[in-house]
Amino acid sequence: MYKVFIVGKPNVGKSTLFNKLIKQRKAIVDDQPGVTRDAVYGDIWIDEDRVFRLVDTCGIFQKPDGVIESMMKDRTVKSLNEADLILFVVNGQSPPTSEDFEIADRLRVLGKPLLFIANKTESSKRYDDVYPELFALGFGEPIAISAEHKIGTAGLVDEIAEKMDQAAQSYQTLAEEGIGAAEETIKVTITGKPNVGKSMLLNALCGKERALVTDIAGTTRDPIDEWFVHENQSYLIIDSAGIRKRTKVDYKSLESFSISRADQAMEAADVVLLVMDAREPVSEQDQRIAGMLEKKGKASVIVLNKIDAMAPLSPERQQEVVETTLQSLYFLYYSPVVFISAKEKRNLDILFDAINQSYASYTKTFTTGEINRTLERIKLILPAPTGKGKSLNMLYATQVANKPPIISIYVNDPQIIPASFKTAVKKQFRKFLDPLAGSPLFLKFVPRRES
């Protein structure tokens, strides 16, 4: 796919431009320089046949302050080799700085097609004062826009479309390249507490250094997505910020926005990987995330990472850990548990198998005959509850949806059904119809008169 990279020093409005062009708030925007730490992707359709991928990069720092900024700069510079077109953004309200000149020199060496953009030009008087000095950067006439006020952004897309030439690719071309049609792609979100190895796992799964990895908790802020193919199956993997307890996060802070984005990333997923440190017991926060996944109705895999930092576990000890983990994460008692080392890329094939299994359960469809034969079997096993002077009668059942599977059971009076009976019925469906490993199963008890 044609890739368009937004490049510039911090705080020139790159993320604002990105959000306006993709028409959603995917990149975090803040006045604090260096908010964007990893490249954030979004696909933009020009028409039915032409699409390009827009990439919002972190700012290129002239003098990186600390290990994260240094890694951010190196990552951005290296990633520019993937670009088909670069949008070089400068601040149209102030003269170019030494950092602008350094970036301009780097971009000239690359020799990539480039559009030179002056952002924040809503004040024509201030822009007129700055305009002559922008030519010193050596890229000629800038394209004047105001991303915040959507001034000039439509014209910018037209400029990108012209640059695309014959490189713009149709949806069908994606399939020809092995990416696969969108409806066949398994959308996977990686979630968990901070610093359990989520970004390293993303890099391991997609086979390249896609996300910034450090030992500093909270390095990832924006959801990061990567589309790739593994053994003829396409995946869209999303790494999200670590989810901390809300009591430890300041209201309207950058981290609060990151957590909100992580929640949105789970909403968009088919399968969620709940990543934990295999060396640590299940925490209250792990349990809270598990409850969120069950409530959202998402398929899941429990991933116990960092086994490289542990003594080898015997099969018996592994089974004990699995049982203890599932008991603690009782919301996800049906989920597969996989031991991995993202650092050493161990057991990734097992993890892919678990993802595929969970997705297959998540999308499973049963015939009405299969469901009702199972229901008759359940009625023989479970004594019917009573209430209001009558016994429950489960008349028939049918599947009404998948992603996840939802079965409606028509009964004479749903008000007399205790929660314990509903739980028992669900377990019997898993036992006799399908285990549905990795997927939630929802039952609806619907009132229906007996004939």
XYZ file of C-alpha atoms in Angstrom:
451
model
C 0.000 0.000 0.000
C 1.160 3.540 -0.755
C 2.596 4.981 2.467
C 2.549 8.687 3.303
C 4.651 9.733 6.331
C 4.068 12.951 8.279
C 7.433 14.298 9.479
C 8.498 17.390 11.403
C 9.869 18.626 14.666
C 7.703 18.282 17.805
C 4.611 20.412 18.247
C 4.091 21.586 14.650
C 0.663 19.894 14.465
C 1.526 16.518 12.920
C -0.931 14.533 15.048
C -3.667 17.124 14.565
C -3.175 16.888 10.792
C -3.204 13.085 11.007
C -6.481 13.068 12.964
C -8.158 15.533 10.597
C -7.173 13.562 7.508
C -8.303 10.176 8.857
C -11.378 11.842 10.424
C -10.963 10.321 13.862
C -8.950 11.012 17.012
C -6.470 8.163 16.720
C -3.251 10.029 17.563
C -3.055 11.762 20.935
C -2.781 15.538 20.645
C -1.244 17.671 23.373
C 0.806 20.873 23.621
C 3.570 18.904 25.330
C 6.322 18.013 22.796
C 7.039 14.325 22.249
C 3.547 12.983 22.976
C 3.590 10.604 19.980
C 6.112 7.841 20.689
C 5.345 5.283 17.993
C 4.181 5.573 14.428
C 0.382 5.578 14.206
C -1.272 4.326 11.025
C -4.578 5.161 9.319
C -5.908 4.282 5.865
C -7.504 6.992 3.726
C -9.712 6.223 0.732
C -9.600 8.849 -2.008
C -12.263 7.056 -4.033
C -13.513 3.492 -4.471
C -10.274 2.369 -6.111
C -7.529 4.405 -4.464
C -6.282 4.219 -0.898
C -3.148 5.292 0.911
C -1.799 4.648 4.393
C -1.051 7.756 6.442
C 1.647 7.430 9.116
C 2.022 9.887 11.999
C 5.590 9.746 13.309
C 7.053 11.037 16.542
C 8.865 14.356 16.322
C 12.519 14.242 15.276
C 14.445 15.647 18.225
C 17.608 17.635 17.532
C 19.075 16.741 20.927
C 17.192 13.755 22.355
C 16.545 13.995 26.082
C 16.852 10.523 27.555
C 16.652 6.986 26.233
C 13.057 7.139 24.987
C 13.570 10.288 22.910
C 16.801 8.849 21.489
C 15.015 5.651 20.474
C 12.124 7.673 19.054
C 14.485 9.656 16.828
C 16.300 6.548 15.583
C 13.014 4.774 14.916
C 11.561 7.696 12.962
C 14.662 8.144 10.816
C 14.819 4.431 9.978
C 11.089 4.195 9.239
C 11.322 6.884 6.553
C 12.885 4.305 4.223
C 9.415 2.735 3.976
C 7.800 5.986 2.811
C 6.460 6.504 -0.701
C 5.731 10.158 0.056
C 6.777 12.455 2.918
C 4.752 15.348 4.270
C 7.334 17.701 5.796
C 5.405 19.908 8.249
C 6.696 23.170 9.704
C 5.090 25.831 11.876
C 3.676 28.602 9.682
C 3.563 31.001 12.642
C 7.317 31.179 13.299
C 10.534 31.185 11.261
C 12.294 27.850 10.660
C 14.580 26.708 13.457
C 17.854 24.798 13.417
C 15.852 21.625 13.979
C 13.755 22.321 10.853
C 16.990 22.729 8.867
C 18.405 19.475 10.270
C 15.255 17.581 9.271
C 15.309 19.189 5.812
C 18.884 17.993 5.303
C 17.956 14.445 6.335
C 14.990 14.391 3.961
C 17.050 15.626 1.019
C 19.484 12.740 1.510
C 16.608 10.251 1.369
C 15.510 11.538 -2.036
C 11.878 10.591 -1.417
C 8.934 12.415 -3.060
C 7.935 15.213 -0.685
C 5.230 17.786 -0.029
C 6.356 20.815 1.973
C 3.584 21.977 4.342
C 3.269 25.103 6.470
C 0.716 24.394 9.207
C -1.052 26.787 11.610
C -1.505 29.453 8.911
C -4.986 30.544 10.007
C -3.519 33.977 10.874
C -2.635 35.380 7.449
C -0.715 38.326 8.920
C 1.660 36.139 10.932
C 2.066 33.729 8.008
C 2.889 36.560 5.605
C 5.744 37.556 7.912
C 7.115 33.997 8.066
C 6.460 32.995 4.436
C 9.663 34.357 2.818
C 11.898 32.658 5.383
C 10.413 29.198 4.697
C 12.048 29.124 1.258
C 15.420 28.865 3.013
C 14.630 25.215 3.778
C 15.079 24.463 0.087
C 11.733 22.873 -0.799
C 10.189 25.796 -2.643
C 6.607 26.995 -2.206
C 4.960 25.563 0.932
C 1.395 24.309 0.950
C -0.375 26.529 3.495
C -2.885 24.771 5.740
C -4.457 24.942 9.166
C -5.095 21.382 10.317
C -6.927 22.520 13.452
C -9.396 24.603 11.391
C -9.510 22.209 8.382
C -8.202 24.922 6.071
C -6.452 23.498 3.010
C -6.654 19.846 4.104
C -8.926 18.822 1.207
C -6.487 20.368 -1.250
C -3.647 18.535 0.467
C -5.375 15.198 -0.148
C -5.664 16.144 -3.824
C -1.914 16.830 -3.873
C -1.255 13.415 -2.318
C -3.521 11.772 -4.889
C -1.480 13.328 -7.713
C 1.773 12.117 -6.144
C 0.406 8.600 -5.829
C 0.368 8.223 -9.618
C -0.144 4.595 -10.499
C 1.004 3.455 -7.049
C -2.424 3.795 -5.464
C -3.768 0.291 -4.894
C -7.287 -1.030 -4.875
C -8.826 -3.190 -2.217
C -8.398 -6.165 -4.530
C -4.667 -5.450 -4.803
C -4.338 -5.891 -1.051
C -5.482 -9.484 -1.490
C -3.036 -9.992 -4.361
C -0.202 -8.882 -2.079
C -1.258 -11.501 0.475
C -2.824 -9.082 2.951
C -6.318 -10.519 2.563
C -9.772 -8.990 2.457
C -10.775 -6.979 5.511
C -13.617 -9.287 6.454
C -11.181 -12.249 6.511
C -8.672 -10.487 8.736
C -8.547 -11.385 12.427
C -8.335 -8.185 14.469
C -6.230 -8.806 17.575
C -5.653 -6.324 20.402
C -2.818 -6.764 22.898
C -3.708 -5.498 26.362
C -2.591 -5.805 29.959
C -0.881 -3.870 32.720
C 2.109 -1.646 31.910
C 5.492 -3.262 31.331
C 4.410 -6.877 30.813
C 5.939 -7.042 27.312
C 3.027 -6.018 25.079
C 5.082 -3.978 22.607
C 7.773 -6.639 22.410
C 5.039 -9.180 21.674
C 3.693 -7.007 18.837
C 7.176 -6.838 17.334
C 7.614 -10.600 17.681
C 4.258 -11.418 16.071
C 4.639 -9.159 13.055
C 8.339 -9.931 12.654
C 9.753 -6.411 12.781
C 10.524 -3.574 15.194
C 7.122 -1.913 14.919
C 6.689 -0.627 18.492
C 9.107 1.161 20.779
C 10.336 -1.163 23.547
C 11.950 -0.015 26.813
C 11.864 -1.105 30.447
C 10.092 2.158 31.283
C 6.415 1.572 32.101
C 4.086 3.695 29.998
C 6.298 3.901 26.893
C 3.369 3.099 24.587
C 0.691 5.809 24.498
C -1.050 5.505 21.126
C -2.607 2.249 19.914
C -0.207 0.843 17.298
C -1.498 -1.388 14.548
C 0.226 -3.647 12.028
C -1.349 -5.668 9.225
C 0.504 -8.831 8.201
C 0.090 -12.437 7.075
C 1.097 -15.592 8.922
C 0.579 -18.975 7.236
C -2.035 -17.603 4.793
C -4.066 -15.928 7.534
C -4.110 -12.123 7.730
C -4.043 -10.330 11.069
C -4.415 -6.764 12.211
C -2.506 -6.596 15.500
C -3.066 -3.617 17.799
C -0.767 -2.881 20.743
C -2.389 -0.566 23.267
C -1.136 1.383 26.257
C -0.886 -0.469 29.555
C -4.046 -0.203 31.639
C -3.416 1.001 35.185
C -5.941 1.458 37.957
C -7.947 4.594 37.252
C -7.267 5.801 40.801
C -3.586 6.052 39.844
C -4.224 8.067 36.676
C -4.776 11.822 36.730
C -8.013 12.963 35.128
C -7.468 14.350 31.592
C -3.780 13.462 31.734
C -1.943 11.996 28.740
C -2.117 8.600 30.419
C -5.884 8.883 30.874
C -6.237 9.467 27.138
C -3.958 6.477 26.458
C -6.141 4.256 28.638
C -9.232 5.491 26.830
C -7.596 4.548 23.533
C -6.717 1.106 24.920
C -10.384 0.632 25.764
C -11.329 1.626 22.208
C -8.739 -0.797 20.831
C -10.433 -3.634 22.727
C -13.791 -2.571 21.304
C -12.377 -2.890 17.772
C -10.918 -6.365 18.329
C -12.126 -9.855 17.534
C -9.571 -11.488 19.827
C -7.873 -9.794 22.797
C -4.571 -11.059 24.168
C -4.442 -10.451 27.912
C -0.693 -10.357 28.553
C 0.700 -10.960 32.025
C 4.138 -11.538 33.509
C 4.391 -15.299 34.075
C 6.537 -14.662 37.160
C 3.838 -12.713 38.980
C 0.504 -13.810 40.471
C -2.742 -12.588 38.963
C -3.437 -9.074 40.231
C -6.666 -7.208 40.862
C -5.973 -5.179 37.744
C -5.633 -8.363 35.654
C -9.005 -9.470 37.040
C -10.531 -6.109 36.187
C -9.302 -6.327 32.578
C -10.665 -9.878 32.334
C -14.053 -8.615 33.466
C -13.910 -5.870 30.824
C -13.271 -8.453 28.098
C -16.193 -10.634 29.182
C -18.489 -7.621 29.362
C -17.419 -6.441 25.905
C -18.053 -9.911 24.506
C -14.580 -10.379 23.014
C -12.729 -13.601 22.319
C -9.554 -13.874 24.358
C -6.266 -15.635 24.932
C -4.382 -15.389 28.234
C -0.686 -14.902 27.486
C 1.882 -15.587 30.224
C 5.003 -13.811 28.988
C 8.659 -13.681 30.092
C 9.194 -17.408 30.613
C 12.781 -16.741 29.479
C 13.349 -15.141 32.903
C 12.115 -18.241 34.756
C 13.393 -21.704 35.484
C 11.852 -24.256 33.081
C 8.406 -25.445 34.190
C 7.520 -29.107 34.167
C 4.282 -30.076 32.380
C 2.703 -30.711 35.786
C 3.757 -27.305 37.090
C 2.515 -25.612 33.904
C -0.878 -27.237 34.394
C -0.982 -26.016 37.994
C -0.240 -22.472 36.847
C -2.951 -22.690 34.159
C -5.534 -23.873 36.679
C -4.570 -21.213 39.221
C -4.668 -18.491 36.560
C -8.097 -19.515 35.285
C -9.456 -19.717 38.821
C -8.275 -16.162 39.466
C -9.511 -14.910 36.099
C -12.861 -16.639 36.485
C -14.487 -14.280 33.961
C -12.319 -15.933 31.286
C -12.444 -19.526 32.497
C -12.954 -20.673 28.892
C -9.816 -18.977 27.486
C -6.692 -20.823 26.343
C -3.546 -20.057 28.343
C -0.237 -19.838 26.462
C 3.266 -19.570 27.930
C 5.579 -17.488 25.731
C 8.758 -15.464 25.589
C 8.241 -12.469 23.324
C 11.904 -11.584 23.825
C 13.124 -14.958 22.522
C 10.096 -15.493 20.216
C 9.305 -18.806 21.890
C 5.941 -20.554 21.478
C 4.617 -17.988 18.992
C 3.204 -20.767 16.803
C 1.238 -22.014 19.814
C -0.024 -18.477 20.368
C -1.125 -18.130 16.734
C -2.983 -21.460 17.047
C -4.746 -20.162 20.173
C -5.713 -16.922 18.412
C -7.134 -18.869 15.459
C -8.999 -21.231 17.785
C -10.533 -18.360 19.751
C -11.582 -16.598 16.549
C -13.154 -19.800 15.203
C -15.191 -20.092 18.423
C -16.074 -16.394 18.280
C -17.516 -16.737 14.770
C -19.113 -20.173 15.242
C -22.616 -20.748 13.888
C -24.807 -23.691 14.924
C -27.914 -25.081 13.292
C -31.199 -24.808 15.163
C -31.342 -28.607 15.210
C -27.956 -28.886 16.946
C -28.987 -26.340 19.552
C -32.333 -27.919 20.341
C -30.930 -31.434 20.619
C -28.477 -30.016 23.164
C -31.284 -28.189 24.959
C -33.288 -31.418 25.336
C -30.230 -33.086 26.827
C -29.778 -30.218 29.290
C -33.421 -30.451 30.361
C -32.861 -34.075 31.310
C -29.821 -33.177 33.445
C -30.816 -29.932 35.193
C -33.889 -29.856 37.434
C -36.194 -27.045 36.350
C -36.373 -24.112 38.811
C -39.761 -23.122 40.179
C -41.387 -19.864 41.157
C -44.774 -18.136 41.184
C -46.343 -21.544 41.590
C -44.956 -22.983 38.350
C -41.895 -24.739 36.933
C -39.668 -23.376 34.225
C -40.214 -24.842 30.778
C -37.519 -24.250 28.153
C -39.500 -24.614 24.931
C -36.867 -24.257 22.187
C -33.730 -22.316 21.315
C -31.965 -20.786 18.320
C -28.766 -18.872 17.642
C -29.448 -15.206 16.915
C -25.890 -13.877 16.427
C -22.192 -14.636 16.493
C -19.109 -12.576 17.315
C -19.729 -13.843 19.997
C -22.355 -16.617 19.736
C -25.690 -15.600 21.246
C -28.422 -18.174 21.791
C -32.010 -17.236 22.576
C -33.904 -19.766 24.699
C -37.656 -19.348 24.671
C -39.228 -20.085 28.052
C -42.612 -19.804 29.751
C -41.399 -17.278 32.355
C -37.809 -15.896 32.490
C -38.493 -14.145 35.812
C -38.362 -17.399 37.752
C -34.847 -18.293 36.528
C -32.104 -17.788 39.149
C -28.627 -16.683 38.063
C -27.138 -20.003 39.166
C -29.415 -21.886 36.747
C -28.413 -19.609 33.852
C -24.754 -20.290 34.617
C -25.395 -24.036 34.742
C -27.207 -23.984 31.386
C -24.303 -22.103 29.797
C -21.791 -24.648 31.095
C -23.904 -27.517 29.737
C -24.040 -25.879 26.301
C -20.251 -25.686 26.349
C -20.066 -29.325 27.423
C -22.518 -30.858 24.951
C -22.702 -28.403 22.025
C -19.179 -26.954 21.723
C -16.506 -25.880 24.245
C -16.140 -22.573 22.347
C -12.596 -22.240 23.648
C -11.596 -18.605 23.837
C -15.029 -17.127 23.170
C -17.772 -15.909 25.485
C -21.234 -17.404 25.052
C -24.316 -15.354 25.796
C -27.759 -16.797 26.531
C -30.980 -14.836 26.309
C -34.060 -16.215 28.039
C -37.042 -14.923 26.072
C -40.693 -15.200 27.237
C -42.950 -17.271 24.999
C -46.401 -18.661 25.720
C -46.767 -22.401 25.798
C -49.051 -23.649 23.060
